[in-house]
């Protein structure tokens, strides 16, 4: 089994173990809840107008079963309340967040790998002499690289650096743009 298969297996194991760990949280973090928005009420010196009840059946989502404590005139109060049954998949949310973090981690590791690999592959920098007009044959690489992918990428990077240097010379020294 190669390393990439092991990394993928480890990520799926991490996702599965995180998904299996259940966090007991009161409030708005359950998959199903009933939310009633009512006129403001003062309960124990706190003004409340949103009442929540978790893990409740859709049929039981009504003012009389969610608002606690009910006022003295519950029928009139409940007529002014709007109750909604809300359902969401928090497991899917956890998996998506973990997947996003895993992709971000892989990108950070890749960036570190490239940063460590670049100094080993780079040639010593030589100053670019300004010897007058440039010819098309000067853009060819002077060393023939091996056919490996790293050699081709390094060759393309060197050509790009030469083109950037020619553009700098044209813009800053000769004041020519798009020549």
PDB file of C-alpha atoms in Angstrom:
ATOM      1  CA  UNK A   1       0.000   0.000   0.000  1.00  0.00           C
ATOM      2  CA  UNK A   2       1.453   3.378  -0.944  1.00  0.00           C
ATOM      3  CA  UNK A   3       1.599   6.476   1.246  1.00  0.00           C
ATOM      4  CA  UNK A   4      -1.346   8.262  -0.356  1.00  0.00           C
ATOM      5  CA  UNK A   5      -3.656   5.338   0.374  1.00  0.00           C
ATOM      6  CA  UNK A   6      -2.500   5.332   3.996  1.00  0.00           C
ATOM      7  CA  UNK A   7      -3.125   9.071   4.305  1.00  0.00           C
ATOM      8  CA  UNK A   8      -6.633   8.722   2.844  1.00  0.00           C
ATOM      9  CA  UNK A   9      -7.396   5.803   5.177  1.00  0.00           C
ATOM     10  CA  UNK A  10      -6.143   7.791   8.179  1.00  0.00           C
ATOM     11  CA  UNK A  11      -8.306  10.777   7.223  1.00  0.00           C
ATOM     12  CA  UNK A  12     -11.425   8.625   6.886  1.00  0.00           C
ATOM     13  CA  UNK A  13     -10.671   7.004  10.255  1.00  0.00           C
ATOM     14  CA  UNK A  14     -10.329  10.462  11.806  1.00  0.00           C
ATOM     15  CA  UNK A  15     -13.641  11.570  10.277  1.00  0.00           C
ATOM     16  CA  UNK A  16     -15.385   8.416  11.491  1.00  0.00           C
ATOM     17  CA  UNK A  17     -14.032   8.691  15.044  1.00  0.00           C
ATOM     18  CA  UNK A  18     -14.947  12.367  15.254  1.00  0.00           C
ATOM     19  CA  UNK A  19     -18.418  11.657  13.935  1.00  0.00           C
ATOM     20  CA  UNK A  20     -18.946   8.927  16.520  1.00  0.00           C
ATOM     21  CA  UNK A  21     -17.977  11.116  19.446  1.00  0.00           C
ATOM     22  CA  UNK A  22     -21.182  12.689  20.653  1.00  0.00           C
ATOM     23  CA  UNK A  23     -21.079  16.042  22.324  1.00  0.00           C
ATOM     24  CA  UNK A  24     -23.885  16.679  24.734  1.00  0.00           C
ATOM     25  CA  UNK A  25     -24.787  20.344  24.322  1.00  0.00           C
ATOM     26  CA  UNK A  26     -27.918  22.116  25.338  1.00  0.00           C
ATOM     27  CA  UNK A  27     -29.388  24.844  23.220  1.00  0.00           C
ATOM     28  CA  UNK A  28     -29.244  25.158  19.500  1.00  0.00           C
ATOM     29  CA  UNK A  29     -26.794  22.373  18.631  1.00  0.00           C
ATOM     30  CA  UNK A  30     -29.168  19.437  18.174  1.00  0.00           C
ATOM     31  CA  UNK A  31     -30.356  18.100  14.857  1.00  0.00           C
ATOM     32  CA  UNK A  32     -34.058  18.706  15.558  1.00  0.00           C
ATOM     33  CA  UNK A  33     -35.681  21.521  17.468  1.00  0.00           C
ATOM     34  CA  UNK A  34     -38.796  23.615  17.711  1.00  0.00           C
ATOM     35  CA  UNK A  35     -38.301  27.363  17.730  1.00  0.00           C
ATOM     36  CA  UNK A  36     -41.108  29.669  18.832  1.00  0.00           C
ATOM     37  CA  UNK A  37     -40.825  33.434  18.367  1.00  0.00           C
ATOM     38  CA  UNK A  38     -43.281  35.167  20.654  1.00  0.00           C
ATOM     39  CA  UNK A  39     -43.945  38.687  21.935  1.00  0.00           C
ATOM     40  CA  UNK A  40     -41.336  39.760  24.500  1.00  0.00           C
ATOM     41  CA  UNK A  41     -41.863  38.471  28.039  1.00  0.00           C
ATOM     42  CA  UNK A  42     -39.991  39.253  31.201  1.00  0.00           C
ATOM     43  CA  UNK A  43     -39.046  36.069  33.034  1.00  0.00           C
ATOM     44  CA  UNK A  44     -36.808  36.404  36.125  1.00  0.00           C
ATOM     45  CA  UNK A  45     -35.763  39.941  35.100  1.00  0.00           C
ATOM     46  CA  UNK A  46     -34.723  38.713  31.602  1.00  0.00           C
ATOM     47  CA  UNK A  47     -36.662  39.600  28.455  1.00  0.00           C
ATOM     48  CA  UNK A  48     -37.251  36.536  26.276  1.00  0.00           C
ATOM     49  CA  UNK A  49     -39.016  36.262  22.980  1.00  0.00           C
ATOM     50  CA  UNK A  50     -37.424  33.134  21.482  1.00  0.00           C
ATOM     51  CA  UNK A  51     -38.160  29.762  23.040  1.00  0.00           C
ATOM     52  CA  UNK A  52     -36.410  26.544  21.962  1.00  0.00           C
ATOM     53  CA  UNK A  53     -37.089  22.907  22.679  1.00  0.00           C
ATOM     54  CA  UNK A  54     -34.692  20.248  21.405  1.00  0.00           C
ATOM     55  CA  UNK A  55     -35.338  16.702  20.186  1.00  0.00           C
ATOM     56  CA  UNK A  56     -39.041  17.203  19.755  1.00  0.00           C
ATOM     57  CA  UNK A  57     -41.321  15.573  17.200  1.00  0.00           C
ATOM     58  CA  UNK A  58     -42.665  17.660  14.325  1.00  0.00           C
ATOM     59  CA  UNK A  59     -46.234  17.152  15.553  1.00  0.00           C
ATOM     60  CA  UNK A  60     -45.378  18.492  19.019  1.00  0.00           C
ATOM     61  CA  UNK A  61     -43.969  21.789  17.745  1.00  0.00           C
ATOM     62  CA  UNK A  62     -46.528  24.160  19.172  1.00  0.00           C
ATOM     63  CA  UNK A  63     -46.514  27.012  21.633  1.00  0.00           C
ATOM     64  CA  UNK A  64     -48.123  25.146  24.543  1.00  0.00           C
ATOM     65  CA  UNK A  65     -45.390  22.470  24.528  1.00  0.00           C
ATOM     66  CA  UNK A  66     -42.377  24.712  23.859  1.00  0.00           C
ATOM     67  CA  UNK A  67     -42.909  27.909  25.859  1.00  0.00           C
ATOM     68  CA  UNK A  68     -42.011  27.346  29.484  1.00  0.00           C
ATOM     69  CA  UNK A  69     -43.378  28.812  31.717  1.00  0.00           C
ATOM     70  CA  UNK A  70     -46.647  29.690  30.068  1.00  0.00           C
ATOM     71  CA  UNK A  71     -48.231  33.011  31.028  1.00  0.00           C
ATOM     72  CA  UNK A  72     -51.578  33.331  32.785  1.00  0.00           C
ATOM     73  CA  UNK A  73     -53.443  33.712  29.472  1.00  0.00           C
ATOM     74  CA  UNK A  74     -51.793  31.030  27.294  1.00  0.00           C
ATOM     75  CA  UNK A  75     -54.386  31.034  24.489  1.00  0.00           C
ATOM     76  CA  UNK A  76     -54.002  34.740  23.741  1.00  0.00           C
ATOM     77  CA  UNK A  77     -50.208  34.559  24.118  1.00  0.00           C
ATOM     78  CA  UNK A  78     -49.851  31.509  21.839  1.00  0.00           C
ATOM     79  CA  UNK A  79     -51.901  33.132  19.084  1.00  0.00           C
ATOM     80  CA  UNK A  80     -49.142  35.746  18.731  1.00  0.00           C
ATOM     81  CA  UNK A  81     -46.351  33.144  18.612  1.00  0.00           C
ATOM     82  CA  UNK A  82     -44.872  31.663  15.457  1.00  0.00           C
ATOM     83  CA  UNK A  83     -43.451  28.188  15.913  1.00  0.00           C
ATOM     84  CA  UNK A  84     -41.203  26.456  13.357  1.00  0.00           C
ATOM     85  CA  UNK A  85     -39.806  22.959  13.298  1.00  0.00           C
ATOM     86  CA  UNK A  86     -36.127  22.990  12.272  1.00  0.00           C
ATOM     87  CA  UNK A  87     -34.102  20.017  11.196  1.00  0.00           C
ATOM     88  CA  UNK A  88     -30.475  19.916  10.094  1.00  0.00           C
ATOM     89  CA  UNK A  89     -27.737  17.375   9.663  1.00  0.00           C
ATOM     90  CA  UNK A  90     -24.931  18.301  12.049  1.00  0.00           C
ATOM     91  CA  UNK A  91     -23.043  15.122  11.161  1.00  0.00           C
ATOM     92  CA  UNK A  92     -22.725  16.310   7.568  1.00  0.00           C
ATOM     93  CA  UNK A  93     -21.539  19.686   8.811  1.00  0.00           C
ATOM     94  CA  UNK A  94     -18.845  18.030  10.952  1.00  0.00           C
ATOM     95  CA  UNK A  95     -17.670  15.889   8.035  1.00  0.00           C
ATOM     96  CA  UNK A  96     -17.483  18.901   5.695  1.00  0.00           C
ATOM     97  CA  UNK A  97     -15.510  20.940   8.219  1.00  0.00           C
ATOM     98  CA  UNK A  98     -13.090  18.060   8.800  1.00  0.00           C
ATOM     99  CA  UNK A  99     -12.712  17.521   5.058  1.00  0.00           C
ATOM    100  CA  UNK A 100     -11.969  21.222   4.556  1.00  0.00           C
ATOM    101  CA  UNK A 101      -9.386  21.132   7.343  1.00  0.00           C
ATOM    102  CA  UNK A 102      -7.799  18.011   5.851  1.00  0.00           C
ATOM    103  CA  UNK A 103      -7.526  19.646   2.412  1.00  0.00           C
ATOM    104  CA  UNK A 104      -6.033  22.743   4.009  1.00  0.00           C
ATOM    105  CA  UNK A 105      -3.539  20.576   5.909  1.00  0.00           C
ATOM    106  CA  UNK A 106      -2.513  18.747   2.742  1.00  0.00           C
ATOM    107  CA  UNK A 107      -1.965  22.085   0.987  1.00  0.00           C
ATOM    108  CA  UNK A 108       0.187  23.359   3.862  1.00  0.00           C
ATOM    109  CA  UNK A 109       2.282  20.177   3.825  1.00  0.00           C
ATOM    110  CA  UNK A 110       2.656  20.448   0.039  1.00  0.00           C
ATOM    111  CA  UNK A 111       3.721  24.098   0.306  1.00  0.00           C
ATOM    112  CA  UNK A 112       6.316  23.129   2.920  1.00  0.00           C
ATOM    113  CA  UNK A 113       7.574  20.324   0.703  1.00  0.00           C
ATOM    114  CA  UNK A 114       7.941  22.659  -2.273  1.00  0.00           C
ATOM    115  CA  UNK A 115       9.710  25.277  -0.155  1.00  0.00           C
ATOM    116  CA  UNK A 116      12.189  22.664   1.084  1.00  0.00           C
ATOM    117  CA  UNK A 117      12.689  21.199  -2.383  1.00  0.00           C
ATOM    118  CA  UNK A 118      13.249  24.479  -4.243  1.00  0.00           C
ATOM    119  CA  UNK A 119      16.667  25.329  -2.753  1.00  0.00           C
ATOM    120  CA  UNK A 120      17.976  21.864  -3.643  1.00  0.00           C
ATOM    121  CA  UNK A 121      16.896  22.192  -7.287  1.00  0.00           C
ATOM    122  CA  UNK A 122      17.723  25.842  -7.900  1.00  0.00           C
ATOM    123  CA  UNK A 123      20.921  26.813  -9.677  1.00  0.00           C
ATOM    124  CA  UNK A 124      23.025  29.639  -8.294  1.00  0.00           C
ATOM    125  CA  UNK A 125      21.648  32.965  -9.492  1.00  0.00           C
ATOM    126  CA  UNK A 126      23.764  34.830 -12.022  1.00  0.00           C
ATOM    127  CA  UNK A 127      23.141  38.495 -12.684  1.00  0.00           C
ATOM    128  CA  UNK A 128      21.473  39.181 -15.975  1.00  0.00           C
ATOM    129  CA  UNK A 129      23.842  41.311 -18.058  1.00  0.00           C
ATOM    130  CA  UNK A 130      22.380  44.241 -19.948  1.00  0.00           C
ATOM    131  CA  UNK A 131      24.177  43.881 -23.272  1.00  0.00           C
ATOM    132  CA  UNK A 132      21.760  45.596 -25.623  1.00  0.00           C
ATOM    133  CA  UNK A 133      18.875  44.117 -27.567  1.00  0.00           C
ATOM    134  CA  UNK A 134      17.892  40.557 -26.761  1.00  0.00           C
ATOM    135  CA  UNK A 135      17.531  37.833 -29.379  1.00  0.00           C
ATOM    136  CA  UNK A 136      15.103  34.914 -29.393  1.00  0.00           C
ATOM    137  CA  UNK A 137      17.885  32.333 -29.156  1.00  0.00           C
ATOM    138  CA  UNK A 138      18.956  33.711 -25.741  1.00  0.00           C
ATOM    139  CA  UNK A 139      15.734  32.416 -24.202  1.00  0.00           C
ATOM    140  CA  UNK A 140      16.669  28.779 -24.824  1.00  0.00           C
ATOM    141  CA  UNK A 141      18.028  26.908 -21.804  1.00  0.00           C
ATOM    142  CA  UNK A 142      21.775  26.383 -22.030  1.00  0.00           C
ATOM    143  CA  UNK A 143      21.741  23.042 -20.237  1.00  0.00           C
ATOM    144  CA  UNK A 144      19.755  20.102 -21.476  1.00  0.00           C
ATOM    145  CA  UNK A 145      17.869  18.709 -18.508  1.00  0.00           C
ATOM    146  CA  UNK A 146      16.751  15.185 -17.982  1.00  0.00           C
ATOM    147  CA  UNK A 147      13.235  14.248 -19.038  1.00  0.00           C
ATOM    148  CA  UNK A 148      12.046  14.071 -15.470  1.00  0.00           C
ATOM    149  CA  UNK A 149       9.105  16.175 -14.417  1.00  0.00           C
ATOM    150  CA  UNK A 150      11.191  18.110 -11.908  1.00  0.00           C
ATOM    151  CA  UNK A 151      13.681  19.012 -14.629  1.00  0.00           C
ATOM    152  CA  UNK A 152      10.924  20.266 -16.908  1.00  0.00           C
ATOM    153  CA  UNK A 153       9.351  22.317 -14.138  1.00  0.00           C
ATOM    154  CA  UNK A 154      12.705  23.817 -13.213  1.00  0.00           C
ATOM    155  CA  UNK A 155      13.433  24.610 -16.861  1.00  0.00           C
ATOM    156  CA  UNK A 156      10.061  26.365 -17.232  1.00  0.00           C
ATOM    157  CA  UNK A 157      10.688  28.286 -14.019  1.00  0.00           C
ATOM    158  CA  UNK A 158      14.099  29.460 -15.291  1.00  0.00           C
ATOM    159  CA  UNK A 159      12.576  30.579 -18.615  1.00  0.00           C
ATOM    160  CA  UNK A 160       9.900  32.480 -16.717  1.00  0.00           C
ATOM    161  CA  UNK A 161      12.512  34.178 -14.514  1.00  0.00           C
ATOM    162  CA  UNK A 162      14.454  35.243 -17.621  1.00  0.00           C
ATOM    163  CA  UNK A 163      11.291  36.676 -19.181  1.00  0.00           C
ATOM    164  CA  UNK A 164      10.545  38.609 -15.996  1.00  0.00           C
ATOM    165  CA  UNK A 165      14.076  39.962 -15.928  1.00  0.00           C
ATOM    166  CA  UNK A 166      13.798  41.074 -19.589  1.00  0.00           C
ATOM    167  CA  UNK A 167      10.520  42.822 -18.765  1.00  0.00           C
ATOM    168  CA  UNK A 168      12.139  44.565 -15.800  1.00  0.00           C
ATOM    169  CA  UNK A 169      14.997  45.782 -17.985  1.00  0.00           C
ATOM    170  CA  UNK A 170      12.547  47.046 -20.621  1.00  0.00           C
ATOM    171  CA  UNK A 171      10.260  48.804 -18.166  1.00  0.00           C
ATOM    172  CA  UNK A 172      12.689  50.269 -15.637  1.00  0.00           C
ATOM    173  CA  UNK A 173      15.829  50.885 -17.708  1.00  0.00           C
ATOM    174  CA  UNK A 174      14.575  51.541 -21.234  1.00  0.00           C
ATOM    175  CA  UNK A 175      11.066  52.748 -20.295  1.00  0.00           C
ATOM    176  CA  UNK A 176       9.462  50.422 -22.904  1.00  0.00           C
ATOM    177  CA  UNK A 177       6.210  48.711 -22.064  1.00  0.00           C
ATOM    178  CA  UNK A 178       4.902  45.673 -23.972  1.00  0.00           C
ATOM    179  CA  UNK A 179       7.826  45.426 -26.345  1.00  0.00           C
TER     180      UNK A 179
END
